[in-house]
XYZ file of C-alpha atoms in Angstrom:
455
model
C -21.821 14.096 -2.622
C -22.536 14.126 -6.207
C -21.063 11.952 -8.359
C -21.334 11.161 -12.139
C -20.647 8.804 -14.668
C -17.337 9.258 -16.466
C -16.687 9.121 -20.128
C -13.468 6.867 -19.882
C -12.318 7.053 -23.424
C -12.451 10.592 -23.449
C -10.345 10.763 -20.159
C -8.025 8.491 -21.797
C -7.864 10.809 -24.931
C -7.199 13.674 -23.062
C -4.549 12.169 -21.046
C -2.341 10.961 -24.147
C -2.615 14.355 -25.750
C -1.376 15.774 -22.252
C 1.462 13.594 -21.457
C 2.576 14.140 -25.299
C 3.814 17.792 -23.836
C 4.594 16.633 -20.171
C 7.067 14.028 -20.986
C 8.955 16.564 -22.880
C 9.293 19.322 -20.021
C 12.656 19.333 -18.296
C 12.863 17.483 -15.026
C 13.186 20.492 -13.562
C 9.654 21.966 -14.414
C 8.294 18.680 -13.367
C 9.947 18.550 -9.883
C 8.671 22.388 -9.605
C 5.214 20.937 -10.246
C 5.329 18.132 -7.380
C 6.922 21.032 -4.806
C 4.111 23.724 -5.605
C 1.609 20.084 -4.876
C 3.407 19.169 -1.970
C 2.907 23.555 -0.733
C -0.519 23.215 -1.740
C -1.766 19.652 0.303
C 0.145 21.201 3.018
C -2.173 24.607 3.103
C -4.860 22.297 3.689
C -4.117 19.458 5.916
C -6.431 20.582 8.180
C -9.337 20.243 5.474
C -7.744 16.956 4.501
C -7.743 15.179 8.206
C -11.693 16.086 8.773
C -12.823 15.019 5.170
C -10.581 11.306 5.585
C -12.202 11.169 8.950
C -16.053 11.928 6.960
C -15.002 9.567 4.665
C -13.420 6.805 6.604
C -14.589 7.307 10.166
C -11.386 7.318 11.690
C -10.027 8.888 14.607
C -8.616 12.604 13.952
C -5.419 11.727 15.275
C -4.854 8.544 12.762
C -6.420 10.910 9.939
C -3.989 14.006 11.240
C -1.102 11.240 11.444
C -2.215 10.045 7.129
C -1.877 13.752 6.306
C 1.950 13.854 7.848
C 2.709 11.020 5.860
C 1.385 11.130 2.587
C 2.876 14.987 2.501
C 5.776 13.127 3.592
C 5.834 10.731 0.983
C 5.415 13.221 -1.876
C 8.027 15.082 -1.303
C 10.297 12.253 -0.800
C 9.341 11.026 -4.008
C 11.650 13.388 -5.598
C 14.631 12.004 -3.929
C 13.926 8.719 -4.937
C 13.253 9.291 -8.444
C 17.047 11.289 -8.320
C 18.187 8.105 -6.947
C 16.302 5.107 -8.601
C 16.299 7.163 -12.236
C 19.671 9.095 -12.361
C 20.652 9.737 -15.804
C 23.925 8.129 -16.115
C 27.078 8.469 -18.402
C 30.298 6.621 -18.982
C 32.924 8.153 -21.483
C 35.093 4.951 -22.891
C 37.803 6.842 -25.231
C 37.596 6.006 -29.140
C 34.195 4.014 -28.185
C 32.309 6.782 -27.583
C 29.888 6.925 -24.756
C 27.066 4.611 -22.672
C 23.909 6.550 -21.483
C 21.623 5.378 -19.302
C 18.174 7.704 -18.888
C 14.763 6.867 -17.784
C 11.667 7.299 -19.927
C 7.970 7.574 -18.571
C 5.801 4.804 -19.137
C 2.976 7.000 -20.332
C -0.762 7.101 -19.183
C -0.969 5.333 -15.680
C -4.144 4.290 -14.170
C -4.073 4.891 -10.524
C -6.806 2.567 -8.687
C -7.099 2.710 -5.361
C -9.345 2.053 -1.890
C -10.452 3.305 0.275
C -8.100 2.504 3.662
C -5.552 5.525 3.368
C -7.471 7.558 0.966
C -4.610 10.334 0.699
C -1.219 8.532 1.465
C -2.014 5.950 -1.078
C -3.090 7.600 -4.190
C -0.446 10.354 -4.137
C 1.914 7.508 -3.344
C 1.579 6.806 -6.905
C 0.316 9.849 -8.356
C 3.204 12.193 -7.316
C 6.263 9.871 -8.282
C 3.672 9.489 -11.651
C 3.757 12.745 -12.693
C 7.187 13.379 -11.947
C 8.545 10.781 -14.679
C 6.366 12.462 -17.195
C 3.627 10.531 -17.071
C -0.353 11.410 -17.443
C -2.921 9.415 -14.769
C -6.690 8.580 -14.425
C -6.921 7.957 -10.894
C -9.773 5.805 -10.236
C -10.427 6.170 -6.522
C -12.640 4.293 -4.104
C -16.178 5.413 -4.518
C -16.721 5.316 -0.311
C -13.677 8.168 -0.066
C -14.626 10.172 -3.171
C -14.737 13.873 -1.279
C -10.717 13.069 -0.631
C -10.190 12.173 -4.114
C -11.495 15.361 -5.151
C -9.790 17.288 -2.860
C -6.675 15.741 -3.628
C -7.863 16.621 -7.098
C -8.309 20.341 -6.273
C -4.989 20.801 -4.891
C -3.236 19.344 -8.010
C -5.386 22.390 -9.970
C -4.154 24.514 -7.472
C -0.339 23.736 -8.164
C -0.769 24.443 -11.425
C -0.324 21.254 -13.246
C -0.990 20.916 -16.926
C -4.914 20.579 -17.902
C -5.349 16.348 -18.007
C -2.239 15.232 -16.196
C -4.079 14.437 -13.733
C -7.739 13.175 -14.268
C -9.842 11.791 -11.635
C -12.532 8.852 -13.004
C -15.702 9.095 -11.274
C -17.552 5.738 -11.803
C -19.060 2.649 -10.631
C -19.510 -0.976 -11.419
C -16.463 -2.036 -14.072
C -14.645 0.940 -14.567
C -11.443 0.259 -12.598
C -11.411 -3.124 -14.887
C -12.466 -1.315 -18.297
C -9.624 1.499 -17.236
C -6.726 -1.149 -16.963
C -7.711 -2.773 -19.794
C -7.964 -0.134 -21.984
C -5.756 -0.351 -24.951
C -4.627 3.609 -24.035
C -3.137 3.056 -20.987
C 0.026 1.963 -20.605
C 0.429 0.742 -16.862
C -1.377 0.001 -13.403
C -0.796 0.909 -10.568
C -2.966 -0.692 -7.931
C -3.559 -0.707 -3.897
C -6.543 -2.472 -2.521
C -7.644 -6.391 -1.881
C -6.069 -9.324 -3.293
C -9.541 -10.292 -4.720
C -9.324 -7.390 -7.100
C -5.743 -7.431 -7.590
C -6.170 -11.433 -9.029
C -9.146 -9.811 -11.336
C -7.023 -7.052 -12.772
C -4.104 -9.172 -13.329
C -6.432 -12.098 -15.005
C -8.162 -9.156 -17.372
C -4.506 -7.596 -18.481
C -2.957 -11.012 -18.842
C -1.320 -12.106 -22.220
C -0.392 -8.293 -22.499
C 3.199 -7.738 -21.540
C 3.653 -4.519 -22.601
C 0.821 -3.169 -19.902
C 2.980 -2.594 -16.452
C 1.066 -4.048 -13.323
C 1.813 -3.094 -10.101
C 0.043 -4.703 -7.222
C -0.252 -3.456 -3.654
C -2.412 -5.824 -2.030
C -3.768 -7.275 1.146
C -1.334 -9.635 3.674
C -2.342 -12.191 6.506
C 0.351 -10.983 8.555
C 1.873 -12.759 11.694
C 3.237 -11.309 14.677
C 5.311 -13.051 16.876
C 6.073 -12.661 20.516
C 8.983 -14.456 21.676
C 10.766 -14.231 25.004
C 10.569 -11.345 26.262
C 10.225 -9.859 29.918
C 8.589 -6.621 28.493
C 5.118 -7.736 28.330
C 3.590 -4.405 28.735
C 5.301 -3.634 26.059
C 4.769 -6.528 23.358
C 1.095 -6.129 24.541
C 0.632 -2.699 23.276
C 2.815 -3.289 20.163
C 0.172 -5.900 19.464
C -2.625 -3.995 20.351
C -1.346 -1.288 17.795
C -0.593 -3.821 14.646
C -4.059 -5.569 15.192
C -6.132 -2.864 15.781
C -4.877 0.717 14.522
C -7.667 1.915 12.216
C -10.285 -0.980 13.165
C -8.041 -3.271 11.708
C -8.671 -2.087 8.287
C -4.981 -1.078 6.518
C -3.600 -4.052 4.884
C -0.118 -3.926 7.522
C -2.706 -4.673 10.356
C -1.389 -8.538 12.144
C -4.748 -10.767 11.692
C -2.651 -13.622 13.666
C -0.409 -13.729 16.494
C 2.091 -16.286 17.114
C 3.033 -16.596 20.558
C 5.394 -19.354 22.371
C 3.297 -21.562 24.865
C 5.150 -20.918 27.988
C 4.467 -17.280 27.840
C 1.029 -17.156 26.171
C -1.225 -16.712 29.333
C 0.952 -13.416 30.718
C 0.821 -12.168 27.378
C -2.572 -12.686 26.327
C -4.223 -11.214 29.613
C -2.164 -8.422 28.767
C -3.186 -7.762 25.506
C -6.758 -8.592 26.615
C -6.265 -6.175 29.443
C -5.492 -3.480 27.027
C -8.209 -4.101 24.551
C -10.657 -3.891 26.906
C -9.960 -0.194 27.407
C -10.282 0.332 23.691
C -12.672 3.242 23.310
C -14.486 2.658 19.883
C -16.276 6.172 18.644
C -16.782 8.799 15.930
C -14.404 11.342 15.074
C -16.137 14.166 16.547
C -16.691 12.245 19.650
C -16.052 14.217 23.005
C -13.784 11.298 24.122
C -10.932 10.267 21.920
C -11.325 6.875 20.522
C -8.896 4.989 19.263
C -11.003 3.041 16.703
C -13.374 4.480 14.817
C -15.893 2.068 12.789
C -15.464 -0.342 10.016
C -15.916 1.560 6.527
C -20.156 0.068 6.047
C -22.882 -2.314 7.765
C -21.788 -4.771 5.221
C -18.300 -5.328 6.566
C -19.160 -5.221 10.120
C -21.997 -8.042 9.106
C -19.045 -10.211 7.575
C -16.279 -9.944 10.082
C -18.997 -10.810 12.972
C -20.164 -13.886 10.846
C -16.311 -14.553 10.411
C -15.943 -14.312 14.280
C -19.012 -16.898 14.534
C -17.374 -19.168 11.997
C -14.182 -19.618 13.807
C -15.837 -19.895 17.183
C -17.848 -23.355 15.272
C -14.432 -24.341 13.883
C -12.915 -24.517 17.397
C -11.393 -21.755 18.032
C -11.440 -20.017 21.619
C -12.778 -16.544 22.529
C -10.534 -14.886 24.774
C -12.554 -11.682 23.786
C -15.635 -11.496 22.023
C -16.133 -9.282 19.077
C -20.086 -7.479 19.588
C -21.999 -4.824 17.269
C -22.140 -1.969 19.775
C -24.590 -0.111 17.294
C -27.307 -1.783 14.872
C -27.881 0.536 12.961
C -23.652 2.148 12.237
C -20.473 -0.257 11.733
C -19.370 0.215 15.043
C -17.918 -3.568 16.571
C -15.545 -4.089 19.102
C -12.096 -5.596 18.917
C -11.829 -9.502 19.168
C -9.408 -11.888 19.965
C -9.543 -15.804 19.425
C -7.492 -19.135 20.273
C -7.469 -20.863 16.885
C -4.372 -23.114 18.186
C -6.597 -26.431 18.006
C -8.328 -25.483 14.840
C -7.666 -28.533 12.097
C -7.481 -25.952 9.497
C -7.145 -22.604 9.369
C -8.553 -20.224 6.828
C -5.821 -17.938 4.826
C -7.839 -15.231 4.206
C -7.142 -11.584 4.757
C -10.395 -10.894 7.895
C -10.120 -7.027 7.358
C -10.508 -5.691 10.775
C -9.968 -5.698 14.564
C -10.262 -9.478 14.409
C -6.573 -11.568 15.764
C -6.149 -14.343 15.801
C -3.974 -16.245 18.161
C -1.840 -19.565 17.489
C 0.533 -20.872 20.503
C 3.302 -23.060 19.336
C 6.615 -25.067 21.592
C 9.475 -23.710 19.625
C 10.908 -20.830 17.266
C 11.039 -23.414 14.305
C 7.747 -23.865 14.687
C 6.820 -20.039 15.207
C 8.432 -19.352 11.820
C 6.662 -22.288 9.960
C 3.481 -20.919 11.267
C 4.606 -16.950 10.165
C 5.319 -18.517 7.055
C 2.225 -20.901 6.783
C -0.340 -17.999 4.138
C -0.089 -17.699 0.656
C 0.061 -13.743 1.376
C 3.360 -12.296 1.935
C 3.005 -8.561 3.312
C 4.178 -8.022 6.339
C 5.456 -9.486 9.232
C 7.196 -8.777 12.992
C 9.104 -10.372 15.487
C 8.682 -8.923 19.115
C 11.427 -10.362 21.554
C 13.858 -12.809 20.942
C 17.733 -12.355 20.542
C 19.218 -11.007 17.527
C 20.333 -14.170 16.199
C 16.634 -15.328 16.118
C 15.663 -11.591 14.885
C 18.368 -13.177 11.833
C 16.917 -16.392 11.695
C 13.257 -14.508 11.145
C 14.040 -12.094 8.664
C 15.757 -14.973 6.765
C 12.846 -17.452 6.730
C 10.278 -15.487 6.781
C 8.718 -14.843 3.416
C 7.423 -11.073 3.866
C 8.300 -7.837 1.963
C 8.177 -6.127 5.248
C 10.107 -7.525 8.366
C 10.230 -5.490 11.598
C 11.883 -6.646 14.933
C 10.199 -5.264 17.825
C 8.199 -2.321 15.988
C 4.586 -2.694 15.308
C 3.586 -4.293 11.671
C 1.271 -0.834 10.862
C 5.278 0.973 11.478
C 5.754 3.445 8.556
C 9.147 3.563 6.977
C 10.051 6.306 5.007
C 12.449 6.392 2.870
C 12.306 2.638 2.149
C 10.622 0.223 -0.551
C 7.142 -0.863 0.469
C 5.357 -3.635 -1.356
C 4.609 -7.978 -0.253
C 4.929 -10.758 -1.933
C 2.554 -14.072 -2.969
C -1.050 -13.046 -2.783
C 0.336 -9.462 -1.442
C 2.186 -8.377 -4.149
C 3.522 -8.896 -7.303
C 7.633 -7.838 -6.929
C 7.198 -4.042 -7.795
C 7.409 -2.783 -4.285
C 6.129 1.122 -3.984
C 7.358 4.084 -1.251
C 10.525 4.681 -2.534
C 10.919 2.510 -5.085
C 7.557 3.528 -6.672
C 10.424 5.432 -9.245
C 10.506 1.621 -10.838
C 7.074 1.223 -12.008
C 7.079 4.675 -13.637
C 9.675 4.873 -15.925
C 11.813 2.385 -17.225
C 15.222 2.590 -18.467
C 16.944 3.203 -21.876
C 20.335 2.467 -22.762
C 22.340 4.023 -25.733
C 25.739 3.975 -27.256
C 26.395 7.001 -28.049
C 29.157 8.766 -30.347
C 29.466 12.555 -31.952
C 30.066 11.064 -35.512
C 29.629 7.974 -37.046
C 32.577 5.647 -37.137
C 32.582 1.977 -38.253
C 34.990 -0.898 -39.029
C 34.259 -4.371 -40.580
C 37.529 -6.381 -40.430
C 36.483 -10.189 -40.654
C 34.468 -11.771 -43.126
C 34.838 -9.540 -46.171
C 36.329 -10.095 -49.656
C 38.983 -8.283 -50.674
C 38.368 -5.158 -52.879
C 38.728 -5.155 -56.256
């Protein structure tokens, strides 16, 4: 694929002169827009599942199952923006009227990576564009044939020239982008390490909106349950959908002592019959390979630096191809480690910590500066209570895997995950932002304190 540099300023330009007109249109027009883009990613979901699995290497099925929901997600997006953005008005007699109405923020940079190269960008870009904004959508440069796909389609509805823009470039763009003094928000999904850069470049500039959708070092817990089979496969699914590599993966799982050896040879069991392949593969996999050599190189070095930490191998991780990303799942005891590492080991990698009691379980949920995601499997609901309660996560499921999408719902962590501006349905939030009037047919006034009498 060809790509080329882009002239950012000129983007930038372009999209301030567009969203001059767009912001005007009647929410009507606009919600015609995002149903003629929802008609047209829809004609080609076929197209889109085989270029995300190009891009990404996934299975078709996971790909096929991204297409569902990010058509999904944009056309919920207009019920949410009804709902989160309702213009609202309150007659009060002799004191006129209060209005409340939304107004769009203006340009948006979109930046994105590469994990759910479809659901995430028009996650933002569709709710976007319906408040009247204008975006540059910066996407990953290792899923750029999705991008511009995504970008044909939004031709193809019939969108305004320069509403959307897509910003084909390298190195510093997706910094130089935020910063720019022409843009009046971010919206971001991708790692924490980038998140912390773009919120360190825009700081000391409150009137620049930053949303951040990042990364998580999410816990699963397993907690009494006689349905092994079952907790097995639910971890099995939240470690190791999509190689491990969507940020609502688990990386650890918390398990109570007495029933860790049932529960681990299950899991183990299960993960041995993992078939890792390509998408075009005769036999369906269920993984597909991490995104580059590079990561596979790191998360095998960051099974061989837990292994001379302390921790356990219950199953080793291996490269089962030198020369393509291809590694297997791993699992690893890192009960007796002294200290742990909170980092955010993007891909099939879990790690497993056994603890006596449910007080301790949560401490140990709890025990990560990230904040994403997190899921109790077993347990009564009273301890389902005491979890969601303690546990500091912007996603708690009980007895669903942590990868479960929710539609219809907010979506968005906490700490070193996120930055309080959740996204899925309240995505609304970070694109417009409210104005409130007083509002009377003709002006009417009275001073009655403070005043000298006429003379």
């Amino acid at each position: 694929m060809q790509t080329w540099p882009t002239n950012l300023e000129a983007q930038i330009a372009a999209a301030r002169a567009a969203y001059a007109g767009w912001a005007c249109q009647p929410l009507s027009t606009r919600v015609d827009a995002v149903r003629r883009l929802t008609g047209a990613l829809r004609q080609r979901s076929q197209e889109f599942a085989e270029t995300i699995a190009r891009d990404t290497g996934r299975p078709m099925w996971d790909c096929f199952a991204e297409v569902e929901a990010a058509l999904a997600r944009v056309d919920g997006c207009v019920r949410a923006y009804a709902d989160r953005c309702a213009h609202r008005r309150h007659e009060s007699g002799a004191n006129g009227a209060v209005a409340v109405r939304h107004k769009p923020m203006g340009v948006l940079a979109v930046i994105t990576t590469f994990c759910q190269p479809m659901l995430t960008p028009l996650s933002h870009i569709a709710p976007a564009i319906l408040a009247g904004n204008a975006v540059v959508f910066k996407p990953s440069s290792r899923a750029l044939p999705t991008a511009l796909l995504i970008e044909d389609c939004i031709k193809r509805a019939g969108l305004a020239a320069n509403i959307v823009q897509i910003a084909v470039a390298q190195g510093e763009a997706a910094m130089d982008l935020a910063a720019h003094d022409g843009v009046d928000g971010v919206l971001f999904s991708g790692s924490t390490q980038v998140g912390q850069n773009l919120a360190r470049r825009i700081a000391g500039r409150p009137g620049k909106l930053l949303s951040l959708d990042m990364g998580g070092n999410n816990a699963i817990v397993v907690w009494d349950t006689p349905q092994i089979e079952d907790a097995a496969m639910l971890v099995v699914q939240s470690a190791f959908t999509a190689s491990g590599q969507r940020a609502t993966c688990a990386r650890r799982l918390i398990v109570r002592e007495a029933m860790a050896e049932p529960l681990l040879g299950a899991v183990k069991r299960l993960a041995d019959r993992i078939i890792c392949g390509a998408p075009s593969d005769e036999t369906t996999p269920f993984m597909g390979p991490l995104i580059d050599n590079r990561a596979a190189d790191g998360l095998v070095q960051s099974f061989i630096w837990l292994m001379s930490r302390g921790g356990r191998p219950i199953k080793h991780m291996a490269r089962l191809d030198p020369q393509r990303p291809f590694i297997s799942p791993a699992i690893i005891d890192v009960t007796d480690m002294r200290e742990r590492p909170d980092v955010e080991l993007f891909g099939p990698l879990l790690q497993v910590i056994r603890v006596p009691d449910f007080d301790t379980a949560i401490a140990q949920a709890n025990a990560t500066r990230y904040g994403l995601v997190s899921a109790l499997i077993g347990g009564t609901q009273e301890e389902y209570n005491r979890f969601w309660a303690n546990v500091r996560t912007g996603l708690t499921h009980w007895n669903r895997a942590t990868i479960t999408e929710l539609p219809g719902v907010p979506s968005g962590g906490v700490g070193l995950s996120g930055n309080f501006r959740p996204g899925g349905y309240y995505e609304a939030d970070s694109c417009a932002y409210p104005v409130s009037s007083a509002e009377m047919d003709h002006p009417r006034a009275m001073i009655g304190t403070g005043f000298a009498p006429e003379i």
